[in-house]
Amino acid sequence: MKQPKFQRRAEDRPREICAAALEVFAEKGFAAAKLDEIARRAGVSKGTLYLYFKDKEELFRAVVRDTVAPNIDAIRETVMGVDLPFARIVPLFLGRFAEIATRLPVGAVAKMVIGESGNFPELAKVWHDQVASRALAMLAGLIERAQQKGEVRPGDPRIHAFTLMGPMLMGVIYRETLQPVGGEPLDLAVLARQHADTVLAGLLVEGRP
């Protein structure tokens, strides 16, 4: 008989349930995800799952808060805690994003939020509050700091942040939506490196390295 994937201490169960839920949400989508399957993958009973989460929406909030959002905090610590020129921070940031998006099913969850937010608007709100708004604020802060140093051209830092992240998000969605049906494989790390060169050519003040 196949053993449950997770067999650890009781205090680990919420984290293990979230890890299993992330897998199921990524594979099935929100509407089709079943709590029975999430419980089975986590190696707990459905009754045990309900001890920690009252419903699927609360579980999704926990997944984003405990599994996805901490990566935003990790990136922030990496790029905000160093005093580097903006031209060096951008490749560092984009490379870190590519690594996380390749390692975790962030793209699959983002696609799920996009596809199902009409029927489940709470998904979009959670994603906005815990992931998108925090990431944009971090980027805008980096860009504003670089503008104050005279490194980056004038302009709305938030709009510049959209310019910086747009191709990366398109790459993530492409990998989740079109690559599985025959689209040519896309290496996010390669995209990150090339996009860093391209976007810096437009953002940096002329004469800056």
mmCIF file of C-alpha atoms in Angstrom:
data_model
loop_
_atom_site.group_PDB
_atom_site.id
_atom_site.type_symbol
_atom_site.label_atom_id
_atom_site.label_comp_id
_atom_site.label_asym_id
_atom_site.label_seq_id
_atom_site.Cartn_x
_atom_site.Cartn_y
_atom_site.Cartn_z
ATOM 1 C CA MET A 1 0.000 0.000 0.000
ATOM 2 C CA LYS A 2 1.343 3.429 -0.924
ATOM 3 C CA GLN A 3 2.309 5.430 2.117
ATOM 4 C CA PRO A 4 1.008 9.011 2.604
ATOM 5 C CA LYS A 5 3.394 11.623 1.284
ATOM 6 C CA PHE A 6 3.597 13.446 4.605
ATOM 7 C CA GLN A 7 4.237 11.643 7.894
ATOM 8 C CA ARG A 8 5.511 14.066 10.513
ATOM 9 C CA ARG A 9 4.568 15.591 13.848
ATOM 10 C CA ALA A 10 1.095 16.948 14.502
ATOM 11 C CA GLU A 11 2.392 20.529 14.675
ATOM 12 C CA ASP A 12 3.616 20.162 11.099
ATOM 13 C CA ARG A 13 0.174 19.298 9.779
ATOM 14 C CA PRO A 14 -1.019 22.800 8.733
ATOM 15 C CA ARG A 15 2.147 23.280 6.677
ATOM 16 C CA GLU A 16 1.835 19.817 5.154
ATOM 17 C CA ILE A 17 -1.833 20.380 4.321
ATOM 18 C CA CYS A 18 -0.896 23.677 2.629
ATOM 19 C CA ALA A 19 1.832 21.957 0.611
ATOM 20 C CA ALA A 20 -0.621 19.294 -0.542
ATOM 21 C CA ALA A 21 -3.257 21.933 -1.310
ATOM 22 C CA LEU A 22 -0.773 23.889 -3.428
ATOM 23 C CA GLU A 23 -0.208 20.781 -5.544
ATOM 24 C CA VAL A 24 -3.915 20.061 -5.947
ATOM 25 C CA PHE A 25 -4.858 23.687 -6.715
ATOM 26 C CA ALA A 26 -2.079 23.821 -9.320
ATOM 27 C CA GLU A 27 -3.223 20.581 -10.964
ATOM 28 C CA LYS A 28 -7.009 20.834 -10.715
ATOM 29 C CA GLY A 29 -7.892 24.488 -10.264
ATOM 30 C CA PHE A 30 -9.914 25.855 -7.375
ATOM 31 C CA ALA A 31 -13.406 24.691 -8.325
ATOM 32 C CA ALA A 32 -12.322 21.132 -9.140
ATOM 33 C CA ALA A 33 -9.999 20.743 -6.153
ATOM 34 C CA LYS A 34 -11.489 18.385 -3.569
ATOM 35 C CA LEU A 35 -10.725 18.549 0.119
ATOM 36 C CA ASP A 36 -10.768 14.744 0.214
ATOM 37 C CA GLU A 37 -7.859 14.593 -2.201
ATOM 38 C CA ILE A 38 -5.943 17.333 -0.402
ATOM 39 C CA ALA A 39 -6.364 15.447 2.882
ATOM 40 C CA ARG A 40 -5.241 12.191 1.261
ATOM 41 C CA ARG A 41 -2.094 13.767 -0.189
ATOM 42 C CA ALA A 42 -1.327 15.367 3.160
ATOM 43 C CA GLY A 43 -1.705 11.999 4.871
ATOM 44 C CA VAL A 44 -4.541 13.136 7.150
ATOM 45 C CA SER A 45 -8.253 12.489 7.377
ATOM 46 C CA LYS A 46 -10.737 15.020 6.036
ATOM 47 C CA GLY A 47 -11.897 15.543 9.611
ATOM 48 C CA THR A 48 -8.352 16.457 10.622
ATOM 49 C CA LEU A 49 -8.159 18.956 7.761
ATOM 50 C CA TYR A 50 -11.283 20.663 9.094
ATOM 51 C CA LEU A 51 -9.599 21.098 12.463
ATOM 52 C CA TYR A 52 -7.270 23.599 10.818
ATOM 53 C CA PHE A 53 -9.285 25.062 7.929
ATOM 54 C CA LYS A 54 -13.037 25.666 7.899
ATOM 55 C CA ASP A 55 -13.398 25.612 4.092
ATOM 56 C CA LYS A 56 -11.519 25.641 0.786
ATOM 57 C CA GLU A 57 -11.261 29.440 0.610
ATOM 58 C CA GLU A 58 -9.590 29.619 4.004
ATOM 59 C CA LEU A 59 -7.200 26.890 2.892
ATOM 60 C CA PHE A 60 -6.351 28.855 -0.268
ATOM 61 C CA ARG A 61 -5.616 31.942 1.844
ATOM 62 C CA ALA A 62 -3.277 29.866 3.986
ATOM 63 C CA VAL A 63 -1.559 28.414 0.916
ATOM 64 C CA VAL A 64 -0.829 31.867 -0.488
ATOM 65 C CA ARG A 65 0.141 33.308 2.902
ATOM 66 C CA ASP A 66 2.420 30.453 3.991
ATOM 67 C CA THR A 67 3.721 29.019 0.697
ATOM 68 C CA VAL A 68 3.819 31.793 -1.920
ATOM 69 C CA ALA A 69 4.044 35.085 -0.016
ATOM 70 C CA PRO A 70 7.195 34.138 1.966
ATOM 71 C CA ASN A 71 9.075 34.043 -1.333
ATOM 72 C CA ILE A 72 8.173 37.699 -1.877
ATOM 73 C CA ASP A 73 9.660 38.445 1.535
ATOM 74 C CA ALA A 74 12.789 36.450 0.675
ATOM 75 C CA ILE A 75 13.294 38.411 -2.544
ATOM 76 C CA ARG A 76 12.749 41.679 -0.687
ATOM 77 C CA GLU A 77 15.432 40.768 1.841
ATOM 78 C CA THR A 78 17.799 39.857 -0.987
ATOM 79 C CA VAL A 79 17.434 43.022 -3.054
ATOM 80 C CA MET A 80 16.560 45.649 -0.439
ATOM 81 C CA GLY A 81 19.307 44.601 1.926
ATOM 82 C CA VAL A 82 22.161 45.290 -0.458
ATOM 83 C CA ASP A 83 23.546 48.618 -1.602
ATOM 84 C CA LEU A 84 24.138 47.801 -5.242
ATOM 85 C CA PRO A 85 23.628 49.833 -8.408
ATOM 86 C CA PHE A 86 20.204 49.377 -9.961
ATOM 87 C CA ALA A 87 21.856 47.785 -13.003
ATOM 88 C CA ARG A 88 23.034 44.934 -10.762
ATOM 89 C CA ILE A 89 19.865 44.641 -8.679
ATOM 90 C CA VAL A 90 17.584 44.044 -11.675
ATOM 91 C CA PRO A 91 19.351 40.868 -12.919
ATOM 92 C CA LEU A 92 19.522 39.651 -9.320
ATOM 93 C CA PHE A 93 15.812 40.205 -8.796
ATOM 94 C CA LEU A 94 14.674 38.740 -12.125
ATOM 95 C CA GLY A 95 16.922 35.712 -11.710
ATOM 96 C CA ARG A 96 15.524 35.053 -8.241
ATOM 97 C CA PHE A 97 11.983 35.359 -9.567
ATOM 98 C CA ALA A 98 12.732 32.912 -12.377
ATOM 99 C CA GLU A 99 14.181 30.408 -9.908
ATOM 100 C CA ILE A 100 11.125 30.556 -7.646
ATOM 101 C CA ALA A 101 8.660 30.372 -10.547
ATOM 102 C CA THR A 102 10.490 27.304 -11.858
ATOM 103 C CA ARG A 103 10.707 25.570 -8.491
ATOM 104 C CA LEU A 104 7.172 26.265 -7.241
ATOM 105 C CA PRO A 105 3.873 26.035 -9.179
ATOM 106 C CA VAL A 106 3.380 29.791 -8.850
ATOM 107 C CA GLY A 107 2.398 30.073 -12.495
ATOM 108 C CA ALA A 108 -0.240 27.371 -12.185
ATOM 109 C CA VAL A 109 -1.802 29.097 -9.184
ATOM 110 C CA ALA A 110 -1.682 32.479 -10.932
ATOM 111 C CA LYS A 111 -3.401 30.952 -13.969
ATOM 112 C CA MET A 112 -6.030 29.480 -11.664
ATOM 113 C CA VAL A 113 -6.665 32.873 -10.069
ATOM 114 C CA ILE A 114 -7.003 34.516 -13.491
ATOM 115 C CA GLY A 115 -9.338 31.822 -14.798
ATOM 116 C CA GLU A 116 -11.574 31.465 -11.756
ATOM 117 C CA SER A 117 -11.651 34.929 -10.200
ATOM 118 C CA GLY A 118 -14.970 35.670 -11.923
ATOM 119 C CA ASN A 119 -16.699 32.937 -9.935
ATOM 120 C CA PHE A 120 -14.429 33.211 -6.902
ATOM 121 C CA PRO A 121 -13.431 36.890 -6.507
ATOM 122 C CA GLU A 122 -11.936 36.126 -3.110
ATOM 123 C CA LEU A 123 -9.101 34.319 -4.909
ATOM 124 C CA ALA A 124 -8.114 37.489 -6.762
ATOM 125 C CA LYS A 125 -8.322 39.559 -3.574
ATOM 126 C CA VAL A 126 -6.062 37.167 -1.685
ATOM 127 C CA TRP A 127 -3.568 37.072 -4.570
ATOM 128 C CA HIS A 128 -3.619 40.865 -4.840
ATOM 129 C CA ASP A 129 -3.196 41.494 -1.121
ATOM 130 C CA GLN A 130 -0.605 38.828 -0.384
ATOM 131 C CA VAL A 131 1.407 38.660 -3.617
ATOM 132 C CA ALA A 132 0.797 41.195 -6.397
ATOM 133 C CA SER A 133 0.510 44.411 -4.379
ATOM 134 C CA ARG A 134 3.481 43.523 -2.187
ATOM 135 C CA ALA A 135 5.662 42.649 -5.168
ATOM 136 C CA LEU A 136 4.712 45.848 -6.993
ATOM 137 C CA ALA A 137 5.349 47.960 -3.889
ATOM 138 C CA MET A 138 8.777 46.380 -3.480
ATOM 139 C CA LEU A 139 9.707 47.021 -7.112
ATOM 140 C CA ALA A 140 8.369 50.565 -7.058
ATOM 141 C CA GLY A 141 10.421 51.222 -3.934
ATOM 142 C CA LEU A 142 13.571 49.936 -5.606
ATOM 143 C CA ILE A 143 12.927 52.059 -8.677
ATOM 144 C CA GLU A 144 12.163 55.182 -6.663
ATOM 145 C CA ARG A 145 15.390 54.715 -4.699
ATOM 146 C CA ALA A 146 17.310 54.386 -7.972
ATOM 147 C CA GLN A 147 15.628 57.538 -9.319
ATOM 148 C CA GLN A 148 16.726 59.461 -6.243
ATOM 149 C CA LYS A 149 20.293 58.313 -6.941
ATOM 150 C CA GLY A 150 20.010 59.509 -10.531
ATOM 151 C CA GLU A 151 20.256 55.991 -11.964
ATOM 152 C CA VAL A 152 16.762 55.591 -13.449
ATOM 153 C CA ARG A 153 14.835 57.879 -15.776
ATOM 154 C CA PRO A 154 11.927 59.951 -14.408
ATOM 155 C CA GLY A 155 8.478 58.400 -14.481
ATOM 156 C CA ASP A 156 5.911 56.760 -12.234
ATOM 157 C CA PRO A 157 7.832 54.055 -10.308
ATOM 158 C CA ARG A 158 4.752 51.823 -10.230
ATOM 159 C CA ILE A 159 4.390 51.980 -14.024
ATOM 160 C CA HIS A 160 8.094 51.236 -14.390
ATOM 161 C CA ALA A 161 7.508 48.197 -12.137
ATOM 162 C CA PHE A 162 4.860 46.889 -14.543
ATOM 163 C CA THR A 163 7.334 47.367 -17.406
ATOM 164 C CA LEU A 164 9.937 45.396 -15.491
ATOM 165 C CA MET A 165 7.692 42.443 -14.623
ATOM 166 C CA GLY A 166 5.451 42.215 -17.697
ATOM 167 C CA PRO A 167 7.600 39.879 -19.836
ATOM 168 C CA MET A 168 8.384 37.638 -16.852
ATOM 169 C CA LEU A 169 4.697 37.190 -16.025
ATOM 170 C CA MET A 170 3.936 36.528 -19.687
ATOM 171 C CA GLY A 171 6.656 33.875 -19.645
ATOM 172 C CA VAL A 172 5.180 32.216 -16.565
ATOM 173 C CA ILE A 173 1.692 32.095 -18.077
ATOM 174 C CA TYR A 174 3.102 30.839 -21.411
ATOM 175 C CA ARG A 175 4.825 27.949 -19.632
ATOM 176 C CA GLU A 176 1.605 26.992 -17.867
ATOM 177 C CA THR A 177 -0.849 27.486 -20.731
ATOM 178 C CA LEU A 178 0.851 27.051 -24.114
ATOM 179 C CA GLN A 179 3.974 25.006 -23.479
ATOM 180 C CA PRO A 180 1.983 21.916 -22.335
ATOM 181 C CA VAL A 181 0.056 21.884 -25.638
ATOM 182 C CA GLY A 182 3.085 22.046 -27.903
ATOM 183 C CA GLY A 183 4.565 25.494 -27.414
ATOM 184 C CA GLU A 184 8.322 25.667 -27.689
ATOM 185 C CA PRO A 185 9.852 25.323 -24.193
ATOM 186 C CA LEU A 186 10.778 28.569 -22.488
ATOM 187 C CA ASP A 187 13.650 28.823 -20.010
ATOM 188 C CA LEU A 188 12.689 31.491 -17.477
ATOM 189 C CA ALA A 189 16.307 31.979 -16.403
ATOM 190 C CA VAL A 190 17.324 32.806 -19.971
ATOM 191 C CA LEU A 191 14.339 35.140 -20.309
ATOM 192 C CA ALA A 192 15.330 36.864 -17.059
ATOM 193 C CA ARG A 193 18.892 37.502 -18.248
ATOM 194 C CA GLN A 194 17.910 38.828 -21.669
ATOM 195 C CA HIS A 195 15.046 40.919 -20.346
ATOM 196 C CA ALA A 196 17.314 42.472 -17.716
ATOM 197 C CA ASP A 197 19.620 43.739 -20.469
ATOM 198 C CA THR A 198 16.708 45.018 -22.544
ATOM 199 C CA VAL A 199 14.749 46.759 -19.806
ATOM 200 C CA LEU A 200 17.844 48.373 -18.295
ATOM 201 C CA ALA A 201 18.650 49.916 -21.665
ATOM 202 C CA GLY A 202 15.340 51.755 -21.422
ATOM 203 C CA LEU A 203 15.267 52.556 -17.709
ATOM 204 C CA LEU A 204 18.803 53.677 -16.960
ATOM 205 C CA VAL A 205 19.756 57.312 -17.314
ATOM 206 C CA GLU A 206 21.995 57.764 -20.343
ATOM 207 C CA GLY A 207 25.607 57.319 -19.402
ATOM 208 C CA ARG A 208 24.937 55.077 -16.418
ATOM 209 C CA PRO A 209 26.646 51.656 -16.559
#
